[in-house]
Short mmCIF file of C-alpha atoms and ligand atoms in Angstrom, two decimals:
data_model
loop_
_atom_site.label_atom_id
_atom_site.label_comp_id
_atom_site.label_asym_id
_atom_site.label_seq_id
_atom_site.Cartn_x
_atom_site.Cartn_y
_atom_site.Cartn_z
CA MET A 2 4.35 22.06 -7.22
CA LYS A 3 5.27 21.38 -3.59
CA ASN A 4 8.64 20.90 -1.95
CA VAL A 5 8.92 17.45 -0.45
CA GLY A 6 11.22 16.37 2.37
CA LEU A 7 11.75 12.61 2.62
CA ILE A 8 12.35 10.84 5.94
CA GLY A 9 13.60 7.23 5.75
CA CYS A 10 16.11 6.69 2.92
CA GLY A 11 15.78 2.89 2.61
CA ASN A 12 14.82 0.44 -0.15
CA ILE A 13 11.62 2.08 -1.35
CA ALA A 14 13.06 5.62 -1.57
CA GLU A 15 14.42 5.02 -5.08
CA THR A 16 10.90 4.24 -6.36
CA TYR A 17 9.61 7.56 -5.02
CA PHE A 18 12.47 9.54 -6.56
CA ARG A 19 11.38 8.04 -9.88
CA ALA A 20 7.92 9.58 -9.28
CA GLN A 21 9.54 13.02 -9.66
CA ASP A 22 10.17 12.13 -13.32
CA TYR A 23 6.60 10.91 -13.97
CA PHE A 24 4.58 13.57 -12.14
CA ASN A 25 4.75 17.34 -12.55
CA ASN A 26 4.18 18.60 -9.00
CA ILE A 27 6.66 16.67 -6.80
CA LYS A 28 9.99 18.35 -6.03
CA PHE A 29 12.32 16.62 -3.58
CA VAL A 30 14.40 19.23 -1.75
CA ALA A 31 15.81 17.37 1.27
CA CYS A 32 16.09 13.99 2.95
CA ALA A 33 16.76 12.66 6.45
CA ASP A 34 17.26 9.30 8.14
CA LYS A 35 17.94 7.98 11.61
CA PHE A 36 21.39 7.18 10.24
CA GLN A 37 23.03 10.28 8.82
CA GLU A 38 25.40 8.40 6.51
CA VAL A 39 22.36 6.78 4.83
CA SER A 40 20.74 10.20 4.35
CA LYS A 41 23.99 11.69 3.01
CA LYS A 42 24.37 8.94 0.42
CA CYS A 43 20.79 9.45 -0.73
CA ALA A 44 21.20 13.25 -0.87
CA ASP A 45 24.39 12.95 -2.95
CA GLN A 46 22.72 10.55 -5.37
CA TYR A 47 19.72 12.81 -5.99
CA ASN A 48 21.43 16.16 -5.55
CA ILE A 49 19.34 17.37 -2.61
CA LYS A 50 20.14 18.47 0.97
CA SER A 51 20.84 15.92 3.71
CA LEU A 52 19.41 17.09 7.04
CA THR A 53 18.77 15.58 10.45
CA VAL A 54 15.16 14.59 11.24
CA ASP A 55 14.89 17.63 13.49
CA GLU A 56 16.26 19.96 10.80
CA ILE A 57 13.97 18.69 8.03
CA LEU A 58 10.91 19.13 10.26
CA LYS A 59 11.91 22.73 11.01
CA ASP A 60 12.89 23.58 7.40
CA THR A 61 10.44 26.25 6.20
CA ASN A 62 11.26 25.34 2.58
CA VAL A 63 9.65 21.87 3.05
CA ASP A 64 5.86 21.74 2.47
CA VAL A 65 5.23 18.00 2.62
CA ILE A 66 6.96 15.24 4.60
CA LEU A 67 7.13 11.90 2.78
CA ASN A 68 7.39 9.27 5.53
CA LEU A 69 9.25 6.21 4.22
CA THR A 70 10.43 4.90 7.57
CA ILE A 71 9.57 1.41 8.82
CA PRO A 72 5.93 0.75 9.91
CA GLN A 73 6.92 0.83 13.61
CA ALA A 74 8.14 4.47 13.17
CA HIS A 75 5.29 5.79 10.98
CA PHE A 76 3.24 7.18 13.88
CA GLU A 77 6.13 8.99 15.55
CA ILE A 78 7.39 10.64 12.34
CA SER A 79 3.95 11.54 10.92
CA LYS A 80 2.89 13.03 14.26
CA LEU A 81 6.04 15.18 14.47
CA ALA A 82 5.56 16.36 10.88
CA LEU A 83 1.97 17.44 11.56
CA GLU A 84 3.03 19.16 14.77
CA TYR A 85 5.58 21.13 12.76
CA GLY A 86 2.82 22.21 10.36
CA LYS A 87 3.75 19.96 7.40
CA HIS A 88 1.39 17.96 5.24
CA VAL A 89 2.23 14.23 5.44
CA TYR A 90 2.21 11.35 2.99
CA SER A 91 3.27 8.03 4.51
CA GLU A 92 4.09 4.58 3.26
CA LYS A 93 1.73 1.82 4.42
CA PRO A 94 0.39 1.16 6.94
CA MET A 95 -0.68 4.51 8.45
CA SER A 96 0.58 3.20 11.82
CA ILE A 97 0.81 -0.26 13.36
CA LYS A 98 -2.01 0.65 15.79
CA TYR A 99 -5.51 1.86 14.95
CA ASP A 100 -5.69 4.27 17.91
CA GLU A 101 -2.46 5.96 16.89
CA ALA A 102 -3.62 6.38 13.30
CA HIS A 103 -6.88 7.86 14.58
CA GLU A 104 -4.86 10.36 16.59
CA LEU A 105 -2.96 11.34 13.41
CA LEU A 106 -6.19 11.87 11.49
CA ASN A 107 -7.59 14.09 14.26
CA LEU A 108 -4.35 16.06 14.47
CA ALA A 109 -4.34 16.66 10.70
CA LYS A 110 -7.96 17.86 10.83
CA GLU A 111 -7.26 20.13 13.80
CA LYS A 112 -4.27 21.69 12.03
CA ASN A 113 -6.00 21.86 8.65
CA LEU A 114 -3.26 19.77 7.04
CA TYR A 115 -3.49 16.94 4.51
CA ILE A 116 -2.56 13.41 5.55
CA GLY A 117 -2.18 10.84 2.80
CA ASN A 118 -1.12 7.24 2.73
CA ALA A 119 0.09 4.44 0.48
CA PRO A 120 -0.91 2.21 -1.13
CA ASP A 121 -1.78 4.14 -4.26
CA THR A 122 -1.64 1.06 -6.51
CA PHE A 123 -5.45 1.01 -6.82
CA LEU A 124 -5.11 4.22 -8.87
CA GLY A 125 -3.23 2.23 -11.54
CA GLY A 126 -4.63 1.04 -14.87
CA GLY A 127 -5.50 -2.42 -13.50
CA GLY A 128 -7.36 -1.11 -10.45
CA GLN A 129 -9.24 1.56 -12.39
CA VAL A 130 -10.31 -0.68 -15.30
CA ALA A 131 -11.54 -3.30 -12.80
CA ARG A 132 -13.41 -0.53 -10.95
CA LYS A 133 -15.15 0.58 -14.15
CA PHE A 134 -16.38 -2.97 -14.86
CA VAL A 135 -17.79 -3.20 -11.33
CA ASP A 136 -19.35 0.30 -11.43
CA ASP A 137 -20.84 -0.27 -14.90
CA GLY A 138 -22.48 -3.50 -13.70
CA ASP A 139 -20.65 -5.74 -16.19
CA ILE A 140 -20.61 -8.57 -13.63
CA GLY A 141 -23.84 -7.51 -11.94
CA LYS A 142 -23.94 -7.22 -8.16
CA VAL A 143 -20.75 -8.61 -6.59
CA MET A 144 -21.72 -11.27 -4.07
CA THR A 145 -18.54 -13.22 -3.32
CA GLY A 146 -14.86 -13.44 -4.25
CA ASN A 147 -11.39 -14.26 -3.00
CA PHE A 148 -7.78 -13.09 -2.96
CA ILE A 149 -4.36 -14.51 -2.22
CA PHE A 150 -0.93 -13.22 -1.36
CA ALA A 151 1.37 -16.12 -0.58
CA PHE A 152 5.13 -16.56 -0.77
CA PRO A 153 7.83 -18.15 1.42
CA GLY A 154 8.76 -14.95 3.32
CA VAL A 155 11.37 -12.18 3.04
CA GLN A 156 14.13 -14.34 4.58
CA GLU A 157 14.53 -15.70 1.04
CA PHE A 158 16.19 -12.46 -0.10
CA HIS A 159 16.43 -10.04 2.88
CA PRO A 160 19.50 -10.17 5.19
CA ASN A 161 17.51 -8.65 8.11
CA PRO A 162 14.05 -10.27 7.98
CA GLU A 163 13.36 -10.15 11.76
CA SER A 164 10.90 -7.21 11.81
CA TRP A 165 8.52 -9.05 9.43
CA PHE A 166 8.20 -11.80 12.06
CA GLN A 167 7.80 -9.65 15.18
CA SER A 168 4.89 -7.71 16.65
CA GLY A 169 4.05 -4.90 14.20
CA GLY A 170 5.07 -7.14 11.28
CA GLY A 171 3.52 -10.23 9.69
CA PRO A 172 1.70 -10.95 6.44
CA VAL A 173 -1.51 -9.05 7.23
CA ILE A 174 0.25 -5.80 8.19
CA ASP A 175 2.78 -6.09 5.36
CA MET A 176 0.58 -7.11 2.41
CA GLY A 177 -2.97 -6.59 3.70
CA PRO A 178 -2.93 -2.85 2.83
CA TYR A 179 -2.75 -3.57 -0.93
CA PHE A 180 -5.58 -6.11 -0.97
CA PHE A 181 -7.86 -4.33 1.49
CA THR A 182 -7.44 -0.93 -0.23
CA THR A 183 -8.14 -2.51 -3.63
CA LEU A 184 -11.28 -4.16 -2.25
CA VAL A 185 -12.54 -0.92 -0.65
CA ASN A 186 -11.91 0.79 -4.00
CA LEU A 187 -14.00 -1.86 -5.78
CA LEU A 188 -16.71 -2.58 -3.21
CA GLY A 189 -16.76 0.24 -0.64
CA PRO A 190 -16.29 0.02 3.14
CA VAL A 191 -16.20 -3.12 5.30
CA LYS A 192 -18.62 -4.18 8.07
CA ASN A 193 -16.88 -7.06 9.82
CA VAL A 194 -14.09 -9.65 9.64
CA ARG A 195 -13.54 -13.28 10.72
CA SER A 196 -10.16 -14.95 10.60
CA ARG A 197 -7.85 -17.79 11.61
CA GLY A 198 -4.08 -17.41 11.96
CA LYS A 199 -1.34 -19.98 12.42
CA LYS A 200 2.36 -19.97 13.27
CA PHE A 201 3.84 -23.19 11.91
CA ALA A 202 7.34 -22.80 13.42
CA ASP A 203 8.87 -20.85 16.31
CA GLN A 204 12.06 -20.14 14.41
CA ARG A 205 13.20 -19.55 10.84
CA GLU A 206 16.60 -19.68 9.21
CA TYR A 207 18.41 -16.72 7.67
CA LEU A 208 18.90 -17.71 4.03
CA VAL A 209 21.10 -14.82 2.85
CA GLY A 210 23.61 -12.34 4.28
CA PRO A 211 26.13 -12.56 7.11
CA LYS A 212 23.75 -14.46 9.44
CA LYS A 213 23.07 -17.20 6.84
CA GLY A 214 22.52 -20.58 8.51
CA LYS A 215 21.58 -19.09 11.92
CA SER A 216 17.98 -18.80 13.16
CA PHE A 217 15.67 -16.03 14.31
CA ASN A 218 12.46 -16.09 16.38
CA VAL A 219 8.97 -16.01 14.86
CA ASP A 220 6.46 -14.24 17.12
CA ILE A 221 3.45 -13.79 14.81
CA SER A 222 1.03 -15.89 12.72
CA THR A 223 2.67 -16.50 9.36
CA SER A 224 -0.50 -17.66 7.58
CA VAL A 225 -3.90 -16.04 7.95
CA MET A 226 -7.22 -17.08 6.39
CA LEU A 227 -10.01 -14.54 6.64
CA ASP A 228 -13.37 -13.50 5.36
CA ILE A 229 -14.66 -9.98 5.09
CA GLU A 230 -18.24 -8.77 4.91
CA PHE A 231 -18.70 -5.44 3.13
CA ALA A 232 -21.36 -2.81 3.84
CA ASN A 233 -22.81 -3.69 0.40
CA GLU A 234 -23.31 -7.33 1.67
CA ALA A 235 -20.52 -8.91 -0.47
CA ILE A 236 -18.40 -11.51 1.35
CA ILE A 237 -14.79 -11.99 0.26
CA GLN A 238 -12.40 -14.72 1.38
CA GLY A 239 -8.67 -13.98 1.76
CA PHE A 240 -5.43 -15.88 2.32
CA ILE A 241 -2.23 -14.02 3.25
CA SER A 242 0.81 -16.17 3.94
CA PHE A 243 4.55 -16.36 4.39
CA ASP A 244 4.37 -20.19 4.24
CA VAL A 245 3.84 -20.96 0.54
CA GLN A 246 6.65 -21.96 -1.83
CA ASN A 247 4.60 -21.38 -4.96
CA HIS A 248 1.03 -21.17 -6.21
CA ALA A 249 -0.87 -20.73 -9.44
CA ARG A 250 -3.98 -18.85 -8.33
CA ASN A 251 -5.17 -15.45 -9.50
CA HIS A 252 -4.44 -12.53 -7.13
CA MET A 253 -8.11 -11.64 -6.79
CA GLU A 254 -11.42 -12.86 -8.27
CA LEU A 255 -14.87 -11.31 -7.86
CA TYR A 256 -18.09 -13.20 -8.58
CA GLY A 257 -21.23 -11.23 -9.45
CA THR A 258 -24.82 -11.99 -10.42
CA LYS A 259 -23.98 -11.57 -14.15
CA GLY A 260 -20.33 -12.61 -14.45
CA SER A 261 -16.87 -12.85 -12.92
CA LEU A 262 -13.80 -10.61 -12.85
CA VAL A 263 -10.11 -11.36 -12.36
CA VAL A 264 -8.48 -8.31 -10.76
CA PRO A 265 -4.73 -7.94 -11.42
CA ASP A 266 -2.03 -7.77 -8.71
CA PRO A 267 -3.07 -5.16 -6.10
CA ASN A 268 0.64 -4.64 -5.30
CA MET A 269 1.21 -3.23 -8.80
CA PHE A 270 -0.41 -0.81 -11.27
CA GLY A 271 -0.77 -2.91 -14.41
CA GLY A 272 -3.12 -5.47 -15.91
CA PRO A 273 -4.60 -7.29 -17.62
CA VAL A 274 -8.15 -7.45 -16.26
CA LEU A 275 -10.12 -10.59 -17.19
CA LEU A 276 -13.88 -10.63 -17.58
CA SER A 277 -16.32 -13.48 -18.13
CA ARG A 278 -19.92 -12.52 -18.60
CA GLU A 279 -21.70 -15.87 -18.38
CA LEU A 280 -21.29 -19.60 -17.76
CA GLY A 281 -19.14 -21.26 -20.39
CA SER A 282 -18.15 -18.03 -22.15
CA GLU A 283 -14.56 -17.19 -23.03
CA TRP A 284 -12.60 -14.98 -20.63
CA GLN A 285 -12.04 -11.61 -22.30
CA GLU A 286 -8.66 -10.03 -21.60
CA PHE A 287 -8.42 -6.25 -21.23
CA SER A 288 -4.89 -4.85 -21.47
CA VAL A 289 -4.14 -1.59 -19.63
CA GLU A 290 -0.94 -0.87 -21.60
CA ASP A 291 -2.65 2.18 -23.15
CA LYS A 292 -3.35 3.74 -19.74
CA TYR A 293 -1.12 6.44 -18.24
CA LEU A 294 -0.60 4.34 -15.09
CA GLY A 295 -0.89 0.88 -16.65
CA LYS A 296 1.94 0.76 -19.18
CA THR A 297 4.78 -1.61 -18.26
CA ASN A 298 7.74 0.43 -17.02
CA ILE A 299 9.81 -2.15 -15.09
CA ILE A 300 11.50 -5.23 -16.45
CA ASN A 301 12.80 -7.10 -13.43
CA HIS A 302 12.08 -10.60 -12.17
CA SER A 303 12.34 -10.87 -8.40
CA GLY A 304 11.46 -14.59 -8.33
CA ARG A 305 8.48 -14.05 -6.03
CA SER A 306 5.47 -16.09 -7.13
CA ASN A 307 3.20 -13.08 -6.89
CA GLU A 308 5.25 -10.74 -9.02
CA ALA A 309 5.24 -10.89 -12.78
CA PRO A 310 8.62 -10.46 -14.48
CA LYS A 311 7.37 -7.26 -16.10
CA GLN A 312 5.58 -4.70 -13.98
CA SER A 313 3.89 -1.34 -14.02
CA ASN A 314 4.99 0.63 -10.98
CA TYR A 315 3.88 4.27 -10.61
CA ARG A 316 4.19 4.58 -6.82
CA GLY A 317 3.99 8.27 -5.94
CA VAL A 318 0.78 9.04 -7.86
CA GLY A 319 -1.01 9.16 -4.48
CA LEU A 320 1.44 11.85 -3.32
CA SER A 321 1.09 13.75 -6.61
CA GLU A 322 -2.70 13.61 -6.42
CA MET A 323 -2.56 14.80 -2.79
CA ILE A 324 -0.41 17.78 -3.80
CA TYR A 325 -2.86 18.60 -6.64
CA SER A 326 -5.71 18.36 -4.10
CA ILE A 327 -3.92 20.69 -1.63
CA GLU A 328 -3.46 23.24 -4.42
CA ASN A 329 -7.09 22.96 -5.53
CA ASN A 330 -8.58 22.60 -2.05
CA ILE A 331 -10.30 19.26 -2.76
CA GLN A 332 -10.33 15.84 -1.08
CA HIS A 333 -7.53 13.50 -2.19
CA ARG A 334 -8.09 9.82 -2.92
CA CYS A 335 -5.34 8.21 -0.80
CA ASN A 336 -6.67 10.05 2.24
CA GLY A 337 -6.42 9.44 5.98
CA ASN A 338 -10.01 8.18 6.32
CA LEU A 339 -9.36 5.43 3.76
CA ALA A 340 -5.99 4.51 5.34
CA LEU A 341 -7.53 4.42 8.82
CA HIS A 342 -10.32 2.13 7.62
CA VAL A 343 -7.76 -0.17 5.96
CA LEU A 344 -5.77 -0.26 9.21
CA ASP A 345 -9.02 -1.09 11.01
CA ILE A 346 -9.48 -4.10 8.67
CA ILE A 347 -5.88 -5.17 9.37
CA GLU A 348 -6.17 -4.85 13.15
CA SER A 349 -9.64 -6.44 13.20
CA THR A 350 -8.29 -9.42 11.20
CA ILE A 351 -5.54 -9.94 13.77
CA ILE A 352 -7.95 -9.52 16.72
CA ALA A 353 -10.44 -11.93 15.10
CA SER A 354 -7.75 -14.58 14.68
CA GLU A 355 -6.68 -14.21 18.31
CA THR A 356 -10.17 -14.12 19.84
CA LYS A 357 -11.74 -16.55 17.32
CA LYS A 358 -14.71 -14.16 17.10
CA GLU A 359 -16.20 -12.02 14.36
CA VAL A 360 -15.01 -8.42 14.78
CA SER A 361 -17.15 -5.44 13.73
CA LEU A 362 -15.17 -2.53 12.36
CA ARG A 363 -14.98 0.72 14.32
CA SER A 364 -14.58 2.92 11.27
CA THR A 365 -15.97 3.48 7.80
CA CYS A 366 -14.92 5.60 4.82
CA ASP A 367 -16.13 6.79 1.46
CA GLN A 368 -15.33 4.61 -1.53
CA PRO A 369 -12.62 6.61 -3.37
CA LYS A 370 -13.78 8.36 -6.55
CA PRO A 371 -12.50 6.78 -9.79
CA LEU A 372 -9.36 8.44 -11.17
CA LEU A 373 -10.04 9.21 -14.83
CA GLU A 374 -7.43 9.42 -17.60
CA GLU A 375 -8.08 13.16 -18.07
CA GLN A 376 -7.49 13.70 -14.34
CA ILE A 377 -4.23 11.71 -14.43
CA LYS A 378 -3.13 13.76 -17.46
CA LEU A 379 -3.12 16.86 -15.23
CA LEU A 380 -0.48 15.20 -13.02
CA ILE A 381 1.74 13.75 -15.72
CA LYS A 382 5.02 15.47 -16.59
CA ASN A 383 5.39 16.29 -20.28
CA ASP A 384 8.92 16.72 -21.53
N1 NAD B 408 10.78 -2.19 0.08
C1 NAD B 408 9.67 -2.35 -0.59
O1 NAD B 408 9.61 -3.07 -1.62
C2 NAD B 408 8.41 -1.63 -0.18
C3 NAD B 408 7.39 -1.60 -1.08
C4 NAD B 408 6.25 -0.92 -0.74
C5 NAD B 408 6.17 -0.31 0.49
N2 NAD B 408 7.17 -0.36 1.39
C6 NAD B 408 6.99 0.31 2.66
O2 NAD B 408 7.90 1.40 2.73
C7 NAD B 408 8.36 1.60 4.06
C8 NAD B 408 9.87 1.53 4.09
O3 NAD B 408 10.26 0.26 3.58
P1 NAD B 408 11.76 -0.01 3.12
O4 NAD B 408 11.76 -1.35 2.50
O5 NAD B 408 12.29 1.17 2.35
O6 NAD B 408 12.48 -0.09 4.55
P2 NAD B 408 14.02 0.08 4.90
O7 NAD B 408 14.23 -0.59 6.19
O8 NAD B 408 14.85 -0.29 3.72
O9 NAD B 408 14.18 1.68 5.09
C9 NAD B 408 13.63 2.40 6.15
C10 NAD B 408 14.56 3.56 6.48
O10 NAD B 408 13.95 4.32 7.52
C11 NAD B 408 14.92 4.67 8.48
N3 NAD B 408 14.25 4.89 9.77
C12 NAD B 408 13.67 3.96 10.56
N4 NAD B 408 13.14 4.54 11.67
C13 NAD B 408 13.41 5.86 11.55
C14 NAD B 408 13.13 6.98 12.36
N5 NAD B 408 12.47 6.86 13.53
N6 NAD B 408 13.56 8.20 11.94
C15 NAD B 408 14.23 8.35 10.77
N7 NAD B 408 14.53 7.31 9.97
C16 NAD B 408 14.12 6.09 10.35
C17 NAD B 408 15.89 3.51 8.50
O11 NAD B 408 17.16 3.88 9.01
C18 NAD B 408 15.91 3.11 7.01
O12 NAD B 408 16.96 3.75 6.32
C19 NAD B 408 7.67 0.53 4.91
O13 NAD B 408 6.53 1.08 5.50
C20 NAD B 408 7.27 -0.54 3.89
O14 NAD B 408 6.10 -1.22 4.30
C21 NAD B 408 8.31 -1.00 1.06
#
């Protein structure tokens, strides 16, 4: 069990507080935010201390800082936490710049501290069952595949959508982490990336909230088409977009020498996984409802084309597994090397679209080890 101090009490904080009920080694003791009234409200709701950012960093009772600030603040907060001798687990991405994330990784190594990062969704039932099919050779050697994340953009439901459309935002930084991490989990590290990005309009309209009807500037590409070559020679095509009203494609498909696999939503933990072993055969559906981290636990339809009405959401398992790893002196799965490599894929995709050239990655990482049911059982709270 480790004492966790949370910085950034926004939308996603609630999901992480829920993790305290699922996993047996996370104990929230304090929270902080740039805005003290936001921190106070959160502290009252969850019966913990509200501190300033400075106070939480200096609090000797806090072992791990959970960084849930916005992507543009991840570097600053994670760096401070490491400098104050705290382990860090951050929401995605590790930073908005590769060089900064590299600095964080070096700092953590130098100080002998753990640095962990979302997404942890690949540890869910869907991600792990898909991984087993790939590892067991059920579809043979994976040669090609594709993925899609496409919806109209957060202005549909968010009153302050600007940061998604400015430098440091955009579809690749926002949603790329889920798809790239899932692919590295299934296929291992990446060699190079090609891509094409497009901004279809210079302005968008606010659709909800007090600014409804007014417009805001769009500074980034809102649709990006890319292809990724992996170290194992597989090539995967991707499409990440804030310009699509609706679609009916699978989130991710992999094509191997012996069959094909439909991988469930990399943004979530559930299934099912679909497998077809040969031409003309029926698709077999594999439910993950019997898995610790696959069972549906949310019933909530957001209206987004890429989210099913029912979901399995166990965000926080990456933090729990990092705490277990600290206590047992082993490498954790959602580690800084993986997060840095994923950020490298993100940044390389953006550079490739701007330069119109193939970009070779600067980094590599180990493919994460599978997370077995008996290992998850050690993290699960029984009461
Ligand atoms: N909202 C989601 O559905 C969701 C899902 C998965 C991941 N995430 C990720 O979680 C992170 C947070 O997202 P969110 O939706 O909760 O954002 P949010 O804007 O709702 O909350 C962020 C909070 O961080 C605070 N903050 C910002 N800069 C700070 C700083 N320098 N010091 C202290 N506090 C600071 C803000 O005041 C705010 O309260 C992002 O990295 C996002 O990519 C969000």
